[in-house]
PDB file of C-alpha atoms in Angstrom:
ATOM      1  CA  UNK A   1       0.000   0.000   0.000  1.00 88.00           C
ATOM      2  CA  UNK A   2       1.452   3.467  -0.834  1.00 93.00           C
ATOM      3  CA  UNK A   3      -0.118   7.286  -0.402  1.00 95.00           C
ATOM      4  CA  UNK A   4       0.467   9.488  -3.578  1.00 93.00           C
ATOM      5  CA  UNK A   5      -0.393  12.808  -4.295  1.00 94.00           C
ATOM      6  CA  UNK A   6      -3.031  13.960  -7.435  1.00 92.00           C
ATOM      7  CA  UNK A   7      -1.474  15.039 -10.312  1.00 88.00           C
ATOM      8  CA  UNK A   8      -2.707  16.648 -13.457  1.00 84.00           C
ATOM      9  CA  UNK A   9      -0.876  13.411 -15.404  1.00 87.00           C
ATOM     10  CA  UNK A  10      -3.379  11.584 -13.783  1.00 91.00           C
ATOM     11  CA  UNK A  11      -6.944  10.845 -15.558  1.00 92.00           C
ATOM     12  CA  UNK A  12      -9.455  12.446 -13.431  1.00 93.00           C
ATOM     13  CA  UNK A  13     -12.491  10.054 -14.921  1.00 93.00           C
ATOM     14  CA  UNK A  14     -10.419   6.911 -14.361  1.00 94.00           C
ATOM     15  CA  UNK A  15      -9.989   8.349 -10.450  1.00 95.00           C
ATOM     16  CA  UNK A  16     -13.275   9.393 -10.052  1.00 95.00           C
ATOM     17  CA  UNK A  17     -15.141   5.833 -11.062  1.00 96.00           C
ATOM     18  CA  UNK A  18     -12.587   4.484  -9.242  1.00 95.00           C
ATOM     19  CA  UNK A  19     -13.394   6.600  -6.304  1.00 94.00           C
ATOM     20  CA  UNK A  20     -16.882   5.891  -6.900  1.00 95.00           C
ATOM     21  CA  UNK A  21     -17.123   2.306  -6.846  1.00 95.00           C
ATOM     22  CA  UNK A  22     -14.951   2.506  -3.382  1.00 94.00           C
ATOM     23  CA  UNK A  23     -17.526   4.548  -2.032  1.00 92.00           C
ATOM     24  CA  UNK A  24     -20.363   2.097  -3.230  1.00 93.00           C
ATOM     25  CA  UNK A  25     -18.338  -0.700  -1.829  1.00 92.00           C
ATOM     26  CA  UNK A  26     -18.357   0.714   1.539  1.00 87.00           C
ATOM     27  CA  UNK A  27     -21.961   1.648   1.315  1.00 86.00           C
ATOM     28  CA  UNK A  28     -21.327   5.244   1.340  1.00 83.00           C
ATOM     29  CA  UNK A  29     -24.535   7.179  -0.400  1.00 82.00           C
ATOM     30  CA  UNK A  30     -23.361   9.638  -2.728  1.00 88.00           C
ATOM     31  CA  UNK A  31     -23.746   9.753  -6.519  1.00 92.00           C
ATOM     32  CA  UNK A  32     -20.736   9.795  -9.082  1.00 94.00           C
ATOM     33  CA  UNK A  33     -21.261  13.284 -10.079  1.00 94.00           C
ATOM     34  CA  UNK A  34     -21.066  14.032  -6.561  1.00 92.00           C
ATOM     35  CA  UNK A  35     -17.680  12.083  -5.796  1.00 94.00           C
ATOM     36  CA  UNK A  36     -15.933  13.632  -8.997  1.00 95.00           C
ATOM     37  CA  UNK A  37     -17.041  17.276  -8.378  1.00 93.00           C
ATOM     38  CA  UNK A  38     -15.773  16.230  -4.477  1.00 92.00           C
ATOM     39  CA  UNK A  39     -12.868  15.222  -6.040  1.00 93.00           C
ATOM     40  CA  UNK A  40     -12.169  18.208  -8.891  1.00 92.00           C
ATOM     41  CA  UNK A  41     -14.206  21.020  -8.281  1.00 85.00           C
ATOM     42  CA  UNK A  42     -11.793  23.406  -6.182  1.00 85.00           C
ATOM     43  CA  UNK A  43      -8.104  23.149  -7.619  1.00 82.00           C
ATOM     44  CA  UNK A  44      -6.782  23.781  -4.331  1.00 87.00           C
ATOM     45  CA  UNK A  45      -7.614  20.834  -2.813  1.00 92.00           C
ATOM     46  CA  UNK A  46      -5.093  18.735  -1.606  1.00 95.00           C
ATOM     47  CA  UNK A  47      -6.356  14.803  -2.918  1.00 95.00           C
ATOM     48  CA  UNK A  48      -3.993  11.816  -1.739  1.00 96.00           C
ATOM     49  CA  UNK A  49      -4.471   8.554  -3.441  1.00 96.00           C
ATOM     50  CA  UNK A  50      -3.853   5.427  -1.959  1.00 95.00           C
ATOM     51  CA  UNK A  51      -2.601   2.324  -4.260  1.00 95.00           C
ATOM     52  CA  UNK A  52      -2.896  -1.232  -3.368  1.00 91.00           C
ATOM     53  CA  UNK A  53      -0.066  -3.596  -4.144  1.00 91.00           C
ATOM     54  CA  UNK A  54      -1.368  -3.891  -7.592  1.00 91.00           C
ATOM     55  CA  UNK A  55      -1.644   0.435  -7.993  1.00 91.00           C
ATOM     56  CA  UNK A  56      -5.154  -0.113  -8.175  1.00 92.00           C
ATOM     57  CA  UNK A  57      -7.033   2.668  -6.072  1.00 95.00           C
ATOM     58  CA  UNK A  58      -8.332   1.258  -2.187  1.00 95.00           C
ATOM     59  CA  UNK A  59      -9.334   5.095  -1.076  1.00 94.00           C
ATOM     60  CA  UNK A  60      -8.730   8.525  -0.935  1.00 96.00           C
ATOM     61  CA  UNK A  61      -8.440  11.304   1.306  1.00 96.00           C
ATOM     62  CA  UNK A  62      -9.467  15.296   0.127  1.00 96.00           C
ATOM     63  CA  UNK A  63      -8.365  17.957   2.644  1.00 96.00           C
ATOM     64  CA  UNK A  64      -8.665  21.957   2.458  1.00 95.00           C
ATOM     65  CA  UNK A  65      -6.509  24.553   3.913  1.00 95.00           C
ATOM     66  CA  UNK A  66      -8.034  27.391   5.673  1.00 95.00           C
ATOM     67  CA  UNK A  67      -6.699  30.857   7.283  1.00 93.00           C
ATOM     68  CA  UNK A  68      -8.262  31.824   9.958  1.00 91.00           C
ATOM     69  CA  UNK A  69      -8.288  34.905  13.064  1.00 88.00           C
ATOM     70  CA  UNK A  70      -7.962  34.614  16.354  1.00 83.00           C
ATOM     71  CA  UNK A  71      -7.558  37.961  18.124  1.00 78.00           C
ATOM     72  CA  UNK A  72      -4.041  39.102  16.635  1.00 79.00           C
ATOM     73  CA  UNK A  73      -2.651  35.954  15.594  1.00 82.00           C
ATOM     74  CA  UNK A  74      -3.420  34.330  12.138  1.00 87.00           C
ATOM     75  CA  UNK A  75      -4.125  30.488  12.432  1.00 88.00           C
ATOM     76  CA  UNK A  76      -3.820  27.870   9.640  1.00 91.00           C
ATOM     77  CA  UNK A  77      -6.023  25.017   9.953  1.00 94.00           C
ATOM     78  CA  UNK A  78      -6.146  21.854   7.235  1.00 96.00           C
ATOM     79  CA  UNK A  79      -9.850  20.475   7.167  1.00 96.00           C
ATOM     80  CA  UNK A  80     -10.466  17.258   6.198  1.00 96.00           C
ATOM     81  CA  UNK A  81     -13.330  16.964   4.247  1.00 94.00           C
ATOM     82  CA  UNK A  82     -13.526  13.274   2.526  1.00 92.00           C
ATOM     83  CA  UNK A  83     -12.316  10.165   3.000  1.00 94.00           C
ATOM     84  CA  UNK A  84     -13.257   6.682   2.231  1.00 93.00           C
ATOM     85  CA  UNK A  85     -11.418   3.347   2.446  1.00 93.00           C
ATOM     86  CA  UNK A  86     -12.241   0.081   0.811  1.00 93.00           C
ATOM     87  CA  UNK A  87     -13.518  -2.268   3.007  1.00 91.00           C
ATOM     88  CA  UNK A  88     -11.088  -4.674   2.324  1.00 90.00           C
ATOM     89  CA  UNK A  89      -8.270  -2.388   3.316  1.00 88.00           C
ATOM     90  CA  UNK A  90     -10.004  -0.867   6.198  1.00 87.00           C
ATOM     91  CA  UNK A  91      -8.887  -1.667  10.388  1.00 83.00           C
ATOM     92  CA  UNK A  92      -5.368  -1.408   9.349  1.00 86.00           C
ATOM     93  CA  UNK A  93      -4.912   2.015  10.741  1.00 88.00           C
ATOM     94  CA  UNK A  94      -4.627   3.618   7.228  1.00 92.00           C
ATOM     95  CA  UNK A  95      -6.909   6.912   7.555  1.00 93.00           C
ATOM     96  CA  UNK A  96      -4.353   7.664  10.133  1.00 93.00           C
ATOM     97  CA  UNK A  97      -1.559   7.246   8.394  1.00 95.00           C
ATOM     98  CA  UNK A  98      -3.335   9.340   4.791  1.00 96.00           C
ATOM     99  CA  UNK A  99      -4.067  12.090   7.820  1.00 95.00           C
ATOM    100  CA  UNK A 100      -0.403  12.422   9.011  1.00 94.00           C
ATOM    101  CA  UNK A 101       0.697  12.248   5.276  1.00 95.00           C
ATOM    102  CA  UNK A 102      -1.186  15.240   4.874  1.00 96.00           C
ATOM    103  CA  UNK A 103      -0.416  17.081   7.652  1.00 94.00           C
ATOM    104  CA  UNK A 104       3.595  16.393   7.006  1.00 92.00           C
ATOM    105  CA  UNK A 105       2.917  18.147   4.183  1.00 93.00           C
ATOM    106  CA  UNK A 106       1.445  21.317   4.891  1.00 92.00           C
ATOM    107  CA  UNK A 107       2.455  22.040   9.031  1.00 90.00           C
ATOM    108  CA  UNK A 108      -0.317  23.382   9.548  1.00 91.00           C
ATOM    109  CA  UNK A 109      -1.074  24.796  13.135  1.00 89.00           C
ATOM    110  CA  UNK A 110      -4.789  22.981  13.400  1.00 91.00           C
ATOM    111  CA  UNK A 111      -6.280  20.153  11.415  1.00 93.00           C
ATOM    112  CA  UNK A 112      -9.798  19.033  11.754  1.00 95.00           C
ATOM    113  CA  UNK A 113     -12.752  17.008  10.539  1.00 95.00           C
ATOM    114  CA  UNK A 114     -16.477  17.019  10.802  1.00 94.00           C
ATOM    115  CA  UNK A 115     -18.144  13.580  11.391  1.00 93.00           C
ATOM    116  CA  UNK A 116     -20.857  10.937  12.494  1.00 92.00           C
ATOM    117  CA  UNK A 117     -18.317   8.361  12.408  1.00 90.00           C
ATOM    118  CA  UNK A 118     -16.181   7.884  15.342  1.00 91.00           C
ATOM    119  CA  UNK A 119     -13.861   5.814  13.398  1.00 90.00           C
ATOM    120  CA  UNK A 120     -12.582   8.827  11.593  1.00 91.00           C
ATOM    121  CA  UNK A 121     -12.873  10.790  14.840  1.00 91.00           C
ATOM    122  CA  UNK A 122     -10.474   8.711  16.273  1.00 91.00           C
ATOM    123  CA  UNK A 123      -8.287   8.140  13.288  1.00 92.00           C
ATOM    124  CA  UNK A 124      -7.309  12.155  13.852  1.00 92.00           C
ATOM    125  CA  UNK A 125      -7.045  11.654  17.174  1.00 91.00           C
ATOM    126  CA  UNK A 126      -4.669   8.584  17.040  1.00 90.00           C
ATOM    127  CA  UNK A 127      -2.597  10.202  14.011  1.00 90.00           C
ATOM    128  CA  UNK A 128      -1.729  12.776  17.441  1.00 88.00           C
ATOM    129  CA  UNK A 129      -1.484  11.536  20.775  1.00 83.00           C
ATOM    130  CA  UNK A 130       0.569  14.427  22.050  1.00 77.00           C
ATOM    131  CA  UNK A 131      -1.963  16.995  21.071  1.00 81.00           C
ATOM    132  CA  UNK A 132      -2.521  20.040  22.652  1.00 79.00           C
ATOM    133  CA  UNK A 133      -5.495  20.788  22.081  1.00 80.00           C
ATOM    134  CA  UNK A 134      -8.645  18.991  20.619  1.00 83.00           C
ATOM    135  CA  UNK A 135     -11.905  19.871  20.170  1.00 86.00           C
ATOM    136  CA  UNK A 136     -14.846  19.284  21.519  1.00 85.00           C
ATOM    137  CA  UNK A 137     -13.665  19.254  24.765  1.00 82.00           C
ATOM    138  CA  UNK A 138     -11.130  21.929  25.023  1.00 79.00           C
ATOM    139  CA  UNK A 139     -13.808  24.665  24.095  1.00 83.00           C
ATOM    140  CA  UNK A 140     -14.663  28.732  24.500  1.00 83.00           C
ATOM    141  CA  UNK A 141     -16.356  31.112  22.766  1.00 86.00           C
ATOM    142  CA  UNK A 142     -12.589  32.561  21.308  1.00 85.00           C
ATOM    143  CA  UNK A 143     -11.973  29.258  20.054  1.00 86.00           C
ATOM    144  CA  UNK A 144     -15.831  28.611  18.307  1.00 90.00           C
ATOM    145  CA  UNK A 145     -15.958  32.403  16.884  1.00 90.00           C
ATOM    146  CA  UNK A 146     -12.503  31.537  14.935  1.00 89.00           C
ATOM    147  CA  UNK A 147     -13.762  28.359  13.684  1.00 92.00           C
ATOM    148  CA  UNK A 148     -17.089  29.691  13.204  1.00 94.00           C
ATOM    149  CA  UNK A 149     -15.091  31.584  10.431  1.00 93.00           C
ATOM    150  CA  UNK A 150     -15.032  28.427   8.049  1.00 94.00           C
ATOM    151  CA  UNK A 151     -17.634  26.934   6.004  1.00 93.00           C
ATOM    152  CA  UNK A 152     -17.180  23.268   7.383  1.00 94.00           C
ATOM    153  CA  UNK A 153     -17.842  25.016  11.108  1.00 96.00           C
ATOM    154  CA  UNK A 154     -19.851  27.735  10.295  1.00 94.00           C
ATOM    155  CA  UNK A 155     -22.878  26.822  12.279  1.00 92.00           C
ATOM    156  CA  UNK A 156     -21.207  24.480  15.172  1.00 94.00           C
ATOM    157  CA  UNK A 157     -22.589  25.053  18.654  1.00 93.00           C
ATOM    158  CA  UNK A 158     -20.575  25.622  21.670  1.00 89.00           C
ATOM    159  CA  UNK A 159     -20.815  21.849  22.334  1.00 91.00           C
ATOM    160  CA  UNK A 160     -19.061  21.262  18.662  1.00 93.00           C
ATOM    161  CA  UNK A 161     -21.997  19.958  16.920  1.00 95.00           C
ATOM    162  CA  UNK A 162     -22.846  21.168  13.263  1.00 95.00           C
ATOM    163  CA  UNK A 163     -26.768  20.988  13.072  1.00 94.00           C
ATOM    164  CA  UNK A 164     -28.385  19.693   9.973  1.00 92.00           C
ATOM    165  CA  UNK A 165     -25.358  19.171   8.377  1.00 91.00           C
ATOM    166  CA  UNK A 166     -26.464  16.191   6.187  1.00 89.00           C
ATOM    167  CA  UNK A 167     -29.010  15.418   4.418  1.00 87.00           C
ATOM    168  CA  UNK A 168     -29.904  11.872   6.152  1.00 85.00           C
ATOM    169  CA  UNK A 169     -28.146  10.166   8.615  1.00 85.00           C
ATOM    170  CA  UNK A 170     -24.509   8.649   7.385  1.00 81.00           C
ATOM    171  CA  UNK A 171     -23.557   6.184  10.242  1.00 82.00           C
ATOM    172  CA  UNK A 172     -25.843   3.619  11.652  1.00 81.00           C
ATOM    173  CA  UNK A 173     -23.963   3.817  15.067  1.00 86.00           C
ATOM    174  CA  UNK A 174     -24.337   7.882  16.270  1.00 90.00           C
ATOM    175  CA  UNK A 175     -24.332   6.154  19.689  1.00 92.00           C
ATOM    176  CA  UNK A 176     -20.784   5.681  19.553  1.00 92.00           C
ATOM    177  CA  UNK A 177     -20.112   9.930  19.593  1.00 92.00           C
ATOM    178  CA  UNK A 178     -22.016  10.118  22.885  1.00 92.00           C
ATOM    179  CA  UNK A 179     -20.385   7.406  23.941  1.00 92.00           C
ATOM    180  CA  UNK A 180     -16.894   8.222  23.316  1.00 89.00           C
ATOM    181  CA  UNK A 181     -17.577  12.400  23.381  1.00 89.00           C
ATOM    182  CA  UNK A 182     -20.431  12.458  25.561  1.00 90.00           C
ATOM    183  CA  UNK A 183     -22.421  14.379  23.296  1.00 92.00           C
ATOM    184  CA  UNK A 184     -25.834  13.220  21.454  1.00 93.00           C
ATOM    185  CA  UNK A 185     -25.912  13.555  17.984  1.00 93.00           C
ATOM    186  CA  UNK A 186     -29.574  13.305  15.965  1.00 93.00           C
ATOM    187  CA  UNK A 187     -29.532  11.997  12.618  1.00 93.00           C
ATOM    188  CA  UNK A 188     -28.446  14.754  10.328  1.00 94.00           C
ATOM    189  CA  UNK A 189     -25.882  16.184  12.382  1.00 95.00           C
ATOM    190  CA  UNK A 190     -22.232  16.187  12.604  1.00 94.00           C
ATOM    191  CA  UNK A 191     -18.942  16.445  15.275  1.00 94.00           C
ATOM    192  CA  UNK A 192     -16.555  18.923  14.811  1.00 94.00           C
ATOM    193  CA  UNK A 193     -12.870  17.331  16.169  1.00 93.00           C
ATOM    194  CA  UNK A 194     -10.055  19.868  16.092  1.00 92.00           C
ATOM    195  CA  UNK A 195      -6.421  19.042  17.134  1.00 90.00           C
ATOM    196  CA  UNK A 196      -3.558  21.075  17.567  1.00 88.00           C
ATOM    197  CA  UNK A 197      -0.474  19.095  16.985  1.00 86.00           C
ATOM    198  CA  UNK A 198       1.893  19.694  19.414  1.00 75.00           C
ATOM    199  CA  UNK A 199       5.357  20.565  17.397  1.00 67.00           C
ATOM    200  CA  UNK A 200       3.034  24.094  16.671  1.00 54.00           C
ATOM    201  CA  UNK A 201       3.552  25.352  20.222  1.00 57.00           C
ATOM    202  CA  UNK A 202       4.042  29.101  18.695  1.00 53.00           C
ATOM    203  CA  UNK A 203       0.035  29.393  17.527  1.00 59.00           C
ATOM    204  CA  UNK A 204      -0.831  28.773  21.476  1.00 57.00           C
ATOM    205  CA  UNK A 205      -5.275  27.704  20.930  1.00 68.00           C
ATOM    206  CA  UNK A 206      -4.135  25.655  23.741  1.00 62.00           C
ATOM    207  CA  UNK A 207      -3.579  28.507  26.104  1.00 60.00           C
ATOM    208  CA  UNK A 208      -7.516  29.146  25.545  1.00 57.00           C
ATOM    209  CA  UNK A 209      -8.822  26.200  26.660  1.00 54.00           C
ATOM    210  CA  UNK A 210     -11.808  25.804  29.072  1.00 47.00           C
ATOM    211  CA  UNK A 211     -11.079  26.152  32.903  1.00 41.00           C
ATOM    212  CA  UNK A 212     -12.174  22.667  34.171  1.00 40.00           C
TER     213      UNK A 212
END
């Protein structure tokens, strides 16, 4: 198994029915068109591929850097906004390792994810056990405002739930979230998980966090 980056070389059909049929396989419910323009539509996406032995595609990962404010300091944050593993590939930790890929990448000073599946939840939170800072439970009204300021958090609530995010309901387990988070999700909902790897100790969200 290898991670590669998107190219222009590459054939963006071939990718996306590839893409497609993953997401079929794993009984994701989205439509081609809406996996290619996931895949294409914004050229600065950043889209990492990964290969199986045979450099046949087994998932992908698509990730979007953001700028944001927090009183006088500017704050880079890379959002995670897709992924989706074959099923045949998936418990072998590899989410984790297409997250850190990323992040080695860019350094950014936050990276983040919205979800109803607490696999992926805790695939960012395993790719950084010496975090520090993650969200939702490090949490104040500095820290929301600034990620209120992207579209992925836009409407989150001070618990770090986006309301009515989806359509219908993604996951069949939401019961997992309040049991790992402690926080009740309804159907079309999502979690907002931040995490501020610890080698960024100059962009200081962790000096924010919530007196206990």
């Amino acid at each position: 198994m290898k991670i590669i980056d998107y190219n222009k070389n590459l054939n963006k059909k071939e990718i996306a029915s590839s893409a497609y049929r993953i997401c079929r396989n794993a009984k994701f419910p989205v439509t081609y068109q809406d996996v290619h323009d996931h895949l294409f539509e914004n050229d600065n996406l950043i889209l990492k591929l990964l290969l199986n032995e045979e450099n046949a595609l087994a998932g992908f990962g698509v990730f979007e850097n953001y700028r944001l404010f927090l009183e006088s300091q500017i704050i880079t944050m890379l959002y995670l906004s897709g992924m989706v593993i074959d099923p045949r590939y998936q418990g072998k930790n590899i989410s984790r390792e297409i997250i850190k890929n990323a992040y080695e990448q860019v350094q950014s000073d936050l990276i983040s994810l919205r979800t109803q599946n607490i696999a992926m939840a805790k695939s960012l939170l395993d790719a950084f056990n010496d975090n520090l800072f993650v969200m939702p439970r490090d949490i104040n009204n500095a820290i929301l405002s600034c990620l209120r300021q992207t579209s992925p958090f836009k409407n989150m609530d001070n618990r770090g739930v986006i309301r009515d995010c989806y359509p219908n309901q993604l996951y069949y387990n939401l019961n997992a979230i309040r049991d790992n988070f402690g926080i009740k999700l309804q159907s079309t909902d999502a979690l907002g998980v931040v995490i501020e790897p610890s080698r960024n100790k100059q962009k200081v969200l962790s000096s924010l966090r919530r007196v206990k």
